[in-house]
Coordinates of C-alpha atoms in Angstrom, one line a residue:
X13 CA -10.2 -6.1 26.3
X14 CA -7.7 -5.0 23.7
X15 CA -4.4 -6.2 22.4
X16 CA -1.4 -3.6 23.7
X17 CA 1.3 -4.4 20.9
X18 CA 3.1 -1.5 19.3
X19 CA 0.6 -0.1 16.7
X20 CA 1.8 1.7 13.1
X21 CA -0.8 4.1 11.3
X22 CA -3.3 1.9 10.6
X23 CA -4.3 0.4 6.7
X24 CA -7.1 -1.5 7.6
X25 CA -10.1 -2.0 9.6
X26 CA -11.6 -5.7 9.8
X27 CA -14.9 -5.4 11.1
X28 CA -17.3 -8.6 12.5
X29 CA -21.0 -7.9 11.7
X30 CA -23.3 -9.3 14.5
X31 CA -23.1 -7.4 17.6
X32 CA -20.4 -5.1 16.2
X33 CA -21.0 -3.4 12.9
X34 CA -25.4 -4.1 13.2
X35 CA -27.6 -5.0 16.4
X36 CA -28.2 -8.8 17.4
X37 CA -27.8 -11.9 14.8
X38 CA -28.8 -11.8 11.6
X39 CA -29.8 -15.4 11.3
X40 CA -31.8 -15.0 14.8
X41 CA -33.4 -11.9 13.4
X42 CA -33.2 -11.0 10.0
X43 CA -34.6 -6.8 10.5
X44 CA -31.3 -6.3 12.6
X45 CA -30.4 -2.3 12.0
X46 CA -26.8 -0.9 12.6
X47 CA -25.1 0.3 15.3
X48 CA -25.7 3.8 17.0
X49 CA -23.1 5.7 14.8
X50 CA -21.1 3.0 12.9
X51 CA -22.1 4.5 9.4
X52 CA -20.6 8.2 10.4
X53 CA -17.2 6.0 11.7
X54 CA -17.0 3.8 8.4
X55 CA -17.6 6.5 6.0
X56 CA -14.9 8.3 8.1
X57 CA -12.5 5.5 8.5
X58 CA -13.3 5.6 4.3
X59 CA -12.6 9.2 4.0
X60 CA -9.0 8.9 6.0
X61 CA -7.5 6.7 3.3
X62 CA -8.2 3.3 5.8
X63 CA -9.3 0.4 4.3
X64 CA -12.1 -1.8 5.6
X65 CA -13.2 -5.6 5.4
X66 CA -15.4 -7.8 6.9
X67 CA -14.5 -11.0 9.0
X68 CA -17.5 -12.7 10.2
X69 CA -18.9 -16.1 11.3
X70 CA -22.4 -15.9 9.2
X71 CA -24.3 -17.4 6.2
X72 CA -22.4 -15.4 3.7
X73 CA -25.8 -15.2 0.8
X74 CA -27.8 -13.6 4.0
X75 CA -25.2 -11.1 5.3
X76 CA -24.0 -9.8 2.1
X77 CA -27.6 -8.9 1.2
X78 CA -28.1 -7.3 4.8
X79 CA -24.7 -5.2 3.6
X80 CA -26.1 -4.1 0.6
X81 CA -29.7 -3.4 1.7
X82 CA -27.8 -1.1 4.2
X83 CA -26.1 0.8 1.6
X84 CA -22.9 -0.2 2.8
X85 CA -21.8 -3.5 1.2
X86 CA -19.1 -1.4 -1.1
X87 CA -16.9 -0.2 1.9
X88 CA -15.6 -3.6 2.4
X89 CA -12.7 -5.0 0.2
X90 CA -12.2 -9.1 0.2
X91 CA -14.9 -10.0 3.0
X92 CA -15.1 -13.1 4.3
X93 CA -18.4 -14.5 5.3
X94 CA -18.2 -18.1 6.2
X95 CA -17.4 -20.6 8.9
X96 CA -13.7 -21.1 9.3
X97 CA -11.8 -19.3 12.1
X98 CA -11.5 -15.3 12.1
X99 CA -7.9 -15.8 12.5
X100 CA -7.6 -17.8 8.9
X101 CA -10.1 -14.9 7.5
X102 CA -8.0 -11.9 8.7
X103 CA -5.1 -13.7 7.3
X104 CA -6.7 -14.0 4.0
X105 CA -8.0 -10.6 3.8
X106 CA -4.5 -9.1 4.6
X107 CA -2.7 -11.3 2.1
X108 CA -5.3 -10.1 -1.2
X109 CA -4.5 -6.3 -0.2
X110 CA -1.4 -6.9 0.5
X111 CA -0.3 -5.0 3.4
X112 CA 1.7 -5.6 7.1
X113 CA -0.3 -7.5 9.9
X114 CA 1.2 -4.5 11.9
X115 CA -1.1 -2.2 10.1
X116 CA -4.7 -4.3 10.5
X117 CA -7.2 -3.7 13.4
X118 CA -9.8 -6.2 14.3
X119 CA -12.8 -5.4 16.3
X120 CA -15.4 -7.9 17.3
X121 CA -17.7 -8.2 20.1
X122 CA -16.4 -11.4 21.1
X123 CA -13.6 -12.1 23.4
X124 CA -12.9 -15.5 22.1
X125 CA -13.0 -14.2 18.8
X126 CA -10.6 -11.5 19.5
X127 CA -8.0 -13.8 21.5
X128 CA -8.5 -16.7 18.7
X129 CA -7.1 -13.6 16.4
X130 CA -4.4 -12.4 18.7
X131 CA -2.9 -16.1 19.5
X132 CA -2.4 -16.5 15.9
X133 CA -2.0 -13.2 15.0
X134 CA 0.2 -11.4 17.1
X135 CA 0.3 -8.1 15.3
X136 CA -3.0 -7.5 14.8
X137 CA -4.6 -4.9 16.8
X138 CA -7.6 -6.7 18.6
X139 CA -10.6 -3.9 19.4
X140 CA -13.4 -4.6 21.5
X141 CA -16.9 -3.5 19.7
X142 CA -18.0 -1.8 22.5
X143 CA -15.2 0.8 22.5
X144 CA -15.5 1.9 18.7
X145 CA -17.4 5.0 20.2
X146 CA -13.4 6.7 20.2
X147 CA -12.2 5.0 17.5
X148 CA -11.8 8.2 15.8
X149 CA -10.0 10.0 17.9
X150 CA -7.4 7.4 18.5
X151 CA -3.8 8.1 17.0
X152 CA -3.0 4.7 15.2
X153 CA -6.2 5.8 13.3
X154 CA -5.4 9.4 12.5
X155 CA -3.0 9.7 9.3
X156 CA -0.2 12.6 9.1
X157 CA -1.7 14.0 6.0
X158 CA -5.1 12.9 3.9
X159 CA -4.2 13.5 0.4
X160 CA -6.0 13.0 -2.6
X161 CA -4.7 9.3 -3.3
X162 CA -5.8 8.4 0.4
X163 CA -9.3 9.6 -0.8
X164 CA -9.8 7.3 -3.5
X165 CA -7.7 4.4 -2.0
X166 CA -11.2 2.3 -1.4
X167 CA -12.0 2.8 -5.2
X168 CA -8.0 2.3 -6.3
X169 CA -8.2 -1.2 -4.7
X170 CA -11.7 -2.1 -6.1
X171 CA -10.1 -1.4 -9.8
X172 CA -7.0 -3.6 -7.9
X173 CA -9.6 -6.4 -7.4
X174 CA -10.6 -6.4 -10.9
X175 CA -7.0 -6.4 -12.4
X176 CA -6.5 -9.3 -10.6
X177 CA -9.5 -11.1 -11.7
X178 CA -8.6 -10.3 -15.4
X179 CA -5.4 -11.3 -14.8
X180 CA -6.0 -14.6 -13.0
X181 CA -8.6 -15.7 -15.6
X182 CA -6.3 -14.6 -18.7
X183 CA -4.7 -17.3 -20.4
X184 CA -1.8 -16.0 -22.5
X185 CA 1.7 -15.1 -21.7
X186 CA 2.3 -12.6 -18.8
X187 CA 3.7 -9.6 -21.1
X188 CA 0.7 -10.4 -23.1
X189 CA -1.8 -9.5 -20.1
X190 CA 0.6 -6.5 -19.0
X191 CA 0.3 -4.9 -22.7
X192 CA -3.6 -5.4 -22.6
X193 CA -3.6 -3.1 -19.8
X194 CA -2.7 -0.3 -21.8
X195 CA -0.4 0.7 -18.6
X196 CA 1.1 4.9 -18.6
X197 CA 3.4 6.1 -16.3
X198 CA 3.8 9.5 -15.9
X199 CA 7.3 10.1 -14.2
X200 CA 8.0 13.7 -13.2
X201 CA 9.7 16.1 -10.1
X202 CA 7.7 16.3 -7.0
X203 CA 6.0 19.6 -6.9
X204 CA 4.5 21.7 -3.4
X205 CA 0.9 19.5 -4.1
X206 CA 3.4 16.0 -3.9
X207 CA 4.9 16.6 -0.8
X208 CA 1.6 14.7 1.1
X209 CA 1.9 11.9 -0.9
X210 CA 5.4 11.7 -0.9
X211 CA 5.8 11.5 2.9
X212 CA 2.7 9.1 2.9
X213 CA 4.8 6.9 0.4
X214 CA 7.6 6.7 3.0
X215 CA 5.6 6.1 5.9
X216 CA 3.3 3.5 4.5
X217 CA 5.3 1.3 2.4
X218 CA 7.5 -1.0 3.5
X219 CA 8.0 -4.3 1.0
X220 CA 9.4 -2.2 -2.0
X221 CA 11.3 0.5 0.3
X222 CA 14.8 0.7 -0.9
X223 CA 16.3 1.9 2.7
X224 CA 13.1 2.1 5.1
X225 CA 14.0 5.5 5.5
X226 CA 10.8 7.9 6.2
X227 CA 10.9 11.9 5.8
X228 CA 9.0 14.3 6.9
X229 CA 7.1 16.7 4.7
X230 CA 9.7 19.6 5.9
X231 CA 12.4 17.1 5.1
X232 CA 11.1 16.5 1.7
X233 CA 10.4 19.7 0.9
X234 CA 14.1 20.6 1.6
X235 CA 15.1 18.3 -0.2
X236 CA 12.8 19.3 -3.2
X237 CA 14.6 22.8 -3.2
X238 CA 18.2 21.1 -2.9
X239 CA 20.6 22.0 -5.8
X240 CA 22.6 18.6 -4.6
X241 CA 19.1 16.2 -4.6
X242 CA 16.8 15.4 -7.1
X243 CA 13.2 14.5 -6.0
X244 CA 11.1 12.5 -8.5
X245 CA 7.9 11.3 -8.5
X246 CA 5.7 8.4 -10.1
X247 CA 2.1 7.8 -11.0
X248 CA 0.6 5.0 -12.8
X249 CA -3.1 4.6 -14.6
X250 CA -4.2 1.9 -17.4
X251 CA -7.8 0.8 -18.7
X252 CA -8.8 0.1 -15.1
X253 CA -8.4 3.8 -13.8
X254 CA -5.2 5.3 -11.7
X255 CA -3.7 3.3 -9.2
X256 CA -2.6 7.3 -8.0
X257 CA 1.5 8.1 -7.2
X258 CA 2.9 5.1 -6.5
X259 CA 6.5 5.8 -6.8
X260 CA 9.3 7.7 -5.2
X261 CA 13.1 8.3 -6.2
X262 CA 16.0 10.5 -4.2
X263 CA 18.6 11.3 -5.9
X264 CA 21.9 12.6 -4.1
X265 CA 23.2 14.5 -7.4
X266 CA 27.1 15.0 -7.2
X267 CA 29.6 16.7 -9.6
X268 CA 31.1 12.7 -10.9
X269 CA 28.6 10.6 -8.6
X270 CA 24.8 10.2 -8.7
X271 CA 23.8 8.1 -5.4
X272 CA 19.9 6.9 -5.2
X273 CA 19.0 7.4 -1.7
X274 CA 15.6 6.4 -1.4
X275 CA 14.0 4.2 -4.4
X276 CA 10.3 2.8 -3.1
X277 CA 7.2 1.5 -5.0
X278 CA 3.8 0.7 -3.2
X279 CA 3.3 -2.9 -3.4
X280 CA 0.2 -2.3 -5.6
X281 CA 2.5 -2.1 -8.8
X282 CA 4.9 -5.1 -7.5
X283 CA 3.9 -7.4 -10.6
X284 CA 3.8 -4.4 -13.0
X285 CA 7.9 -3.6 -13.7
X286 CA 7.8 0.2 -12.0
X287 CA 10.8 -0.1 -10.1
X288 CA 12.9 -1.2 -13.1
X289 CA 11.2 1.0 -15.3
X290 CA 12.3 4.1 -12.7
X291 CA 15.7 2.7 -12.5
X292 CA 16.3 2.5 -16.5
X293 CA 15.4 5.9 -16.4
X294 CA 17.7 6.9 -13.8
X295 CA 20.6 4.8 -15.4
X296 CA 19.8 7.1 -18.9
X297 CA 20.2 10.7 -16.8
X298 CA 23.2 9.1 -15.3
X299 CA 25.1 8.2 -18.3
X300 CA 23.5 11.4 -20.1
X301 CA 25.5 13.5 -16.7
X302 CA 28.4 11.0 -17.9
X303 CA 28.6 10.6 -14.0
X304 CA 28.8 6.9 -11.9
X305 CA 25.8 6.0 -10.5
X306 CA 25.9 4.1 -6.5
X307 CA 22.6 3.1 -4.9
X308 CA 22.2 2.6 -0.8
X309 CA 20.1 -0.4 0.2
X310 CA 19.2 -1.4 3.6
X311 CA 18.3 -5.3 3.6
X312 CA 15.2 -5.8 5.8
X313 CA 12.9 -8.9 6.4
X314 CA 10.1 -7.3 4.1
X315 CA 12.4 -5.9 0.8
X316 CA 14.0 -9.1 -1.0
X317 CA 12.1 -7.8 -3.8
X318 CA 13.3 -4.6 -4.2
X319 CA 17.4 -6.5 -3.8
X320 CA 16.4 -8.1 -6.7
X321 CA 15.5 -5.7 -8.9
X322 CA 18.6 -3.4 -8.4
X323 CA 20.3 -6.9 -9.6
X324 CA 18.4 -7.7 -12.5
X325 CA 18.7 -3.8 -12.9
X326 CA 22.7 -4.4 -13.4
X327 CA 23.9 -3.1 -10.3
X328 CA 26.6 -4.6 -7.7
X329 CA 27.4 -4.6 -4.9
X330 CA 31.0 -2.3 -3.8
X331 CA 30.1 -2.2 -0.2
X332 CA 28.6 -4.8 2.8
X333 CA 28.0 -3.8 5.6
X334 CA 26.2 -5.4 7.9
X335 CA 22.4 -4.9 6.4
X336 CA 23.8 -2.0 4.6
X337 CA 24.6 -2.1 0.9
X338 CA 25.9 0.1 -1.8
X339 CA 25.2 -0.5 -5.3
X340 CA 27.3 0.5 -7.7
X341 CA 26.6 0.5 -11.7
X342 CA 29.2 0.9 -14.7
X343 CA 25.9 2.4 -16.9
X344 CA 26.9 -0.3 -19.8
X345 CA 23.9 -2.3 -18.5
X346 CA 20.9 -0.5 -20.9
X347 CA 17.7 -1.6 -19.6
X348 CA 15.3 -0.3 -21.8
X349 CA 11.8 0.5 -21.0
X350 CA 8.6 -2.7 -21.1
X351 CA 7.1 -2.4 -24.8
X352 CA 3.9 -2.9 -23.0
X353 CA 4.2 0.5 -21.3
X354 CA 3.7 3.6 -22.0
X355 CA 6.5 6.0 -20.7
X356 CA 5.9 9.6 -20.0
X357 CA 8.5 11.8 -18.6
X358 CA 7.5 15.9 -17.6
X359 CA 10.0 18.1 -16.5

């Protein structure tokens, strides 16, 4: 049995191991062997740009080493191996990568397991192991577009892991860590090769999403050729490797207004100061055009963050209503760029 709930484009696959991802118990029988076909799925699932972790009742020492002597311990961000309820695991998992409930599948062989899940869990899509033979084909598990960034998303979040290791054992000041990161970002106008990304950007993130507006890669491309809109782009690398485009503006360009349409970050970056970064940059073209500068913002349960940052950013508010907000700023507010990033800007 599975959970019928309305289902996004899935982020993340959380996979039990006995009796779903290998044949029989491992502490019963230690030679167990994988399932008929669950390597081609995983390295798939991989390939697509879907992350994948591990929620399993299990002695964690014996079940890790069964991952690794099967070659396939490093498709599996955050596991949790232990005893405590898969509800509290799936829970934990979502929270270190940082991404909706409504976006995370769980499949187990169990149906207590599964319903344990879905009481708690609502969102979660619950999968029975013994219907992972079509996982493929399904839609929630088939992305619009695989782009290059969805390639290396596994390997983006493994250098996402380690950051946050670093960062949770460093003992100085916050700016202090930041600068040690030796952080570049490369701001620049999306180009034909963008568009994927771009639309991806819009569809998949949600807590740093100025409006919650999506567009479509026609839509996008339109607007890309637009002399009235201006379509930039961000992407972000430091000593740990890229962390790939995480940043989109739209700019509704006007002869005495400039309006931000769309301003969204992927919540990978939250903690490293994009969005302001982007926004002091837009605030210098503004006041370089010597035009005013209005921002829409949608308020939604998921984008507090992104509120506060047009605030700290200098912006207020000229219009409420409803969830709807324009910002307006009088560019005498200069917010100059971090020291401890590097700023590169390609025309």
């Amino acid at each position: 049995m599975e959970t019928k709930v309305k289902q996004k484009k899935l982020k993340l696959v959380i996979w039990d191991l006995d009796n779903t991802i290998w044949n029989g118990v491992i502490l019963e029988d230690d030679s167990v062997v994988l399932q008929e076909g669950i390597l081609d799925i995983i390295r798939e699932l991989d390939s697509r740009g879907i992350l994948q972790s591990i929620s399993s009742k299990n002695d964690h020492a014996a079940a890790f080493a069964k991952l690794e002597e099967l070659g396939i311990a490093e498709y599996f961000l955050y596991p949790r191996i232990n005893w405590n309820s898969k509800s509290s695991s799936v829970k934990g998992i979502v929270e270190d990568i940082n991404i909706g409930m409504d976006t995370v599948a769980f499949i187990d062989d169990q149906p207590f397991e599964r319903e344990e899940v879905q009481s708690v869990l609502p969102e979660v899509l619950c999968i029975d192991a013994a219907d992972i033979a079509g996982l493929l084909d399904r839609e929630e598990f088939m992305p619009l577009f695989i782009t290059e960034d969805s390639k290396n998303r596994r390997h983006m979040y493994m250098s996402d892991a380690k950051r946050k290791s670093a960062e949770e054992e460093y003992e100085g000041p916050q700016e202090e860590f930041l600068a040690s990161l030796d952080m570049k970002l490369t701001i620049s106008p999306v180009t034909e090769d963008d568009l994927q990304r771009a639309e991806e950007l819009t569809v998949r993130t949600h807590q740093l999403n100025s409006t919650g507006v999506t567009y479509s890669y026609e839509e996008l491309n339109e607007l890309r050729h637009s002399p009235d809109h201006t379509l930039i782009i961000a992407e972000l690398e430091d000593i740990y490797g890229k962390y790939g485009k995480i940043g989109l503006v739209l700019l509704e360009c006007g002869e005495t207004e400039w309006k931000i349409k769309l301003l969204l970050m992927s919540c990978r970056v939250m903690s490293r100061g994009v969005g302001s970064v982007l926004i002091a940059y837009i605030i210098k073209l503004a006041k370089e055009k010597g035009v005013y500068l209005t921002a829409d913002f949608v308020q939604t349960d998921r984008n507090r963050m992104m509120h506060i940052t047009y605030k700290f950013a200098g912006f207020k508010e000229i219009e409420h209503n409803g969830n709807h907000i324009v910002f307006g700023h009088d560019l005498s507010f200069n917010q100059a760029f971090p020291t401890y990033m590097k700023v590169e800007v390609q025309q």
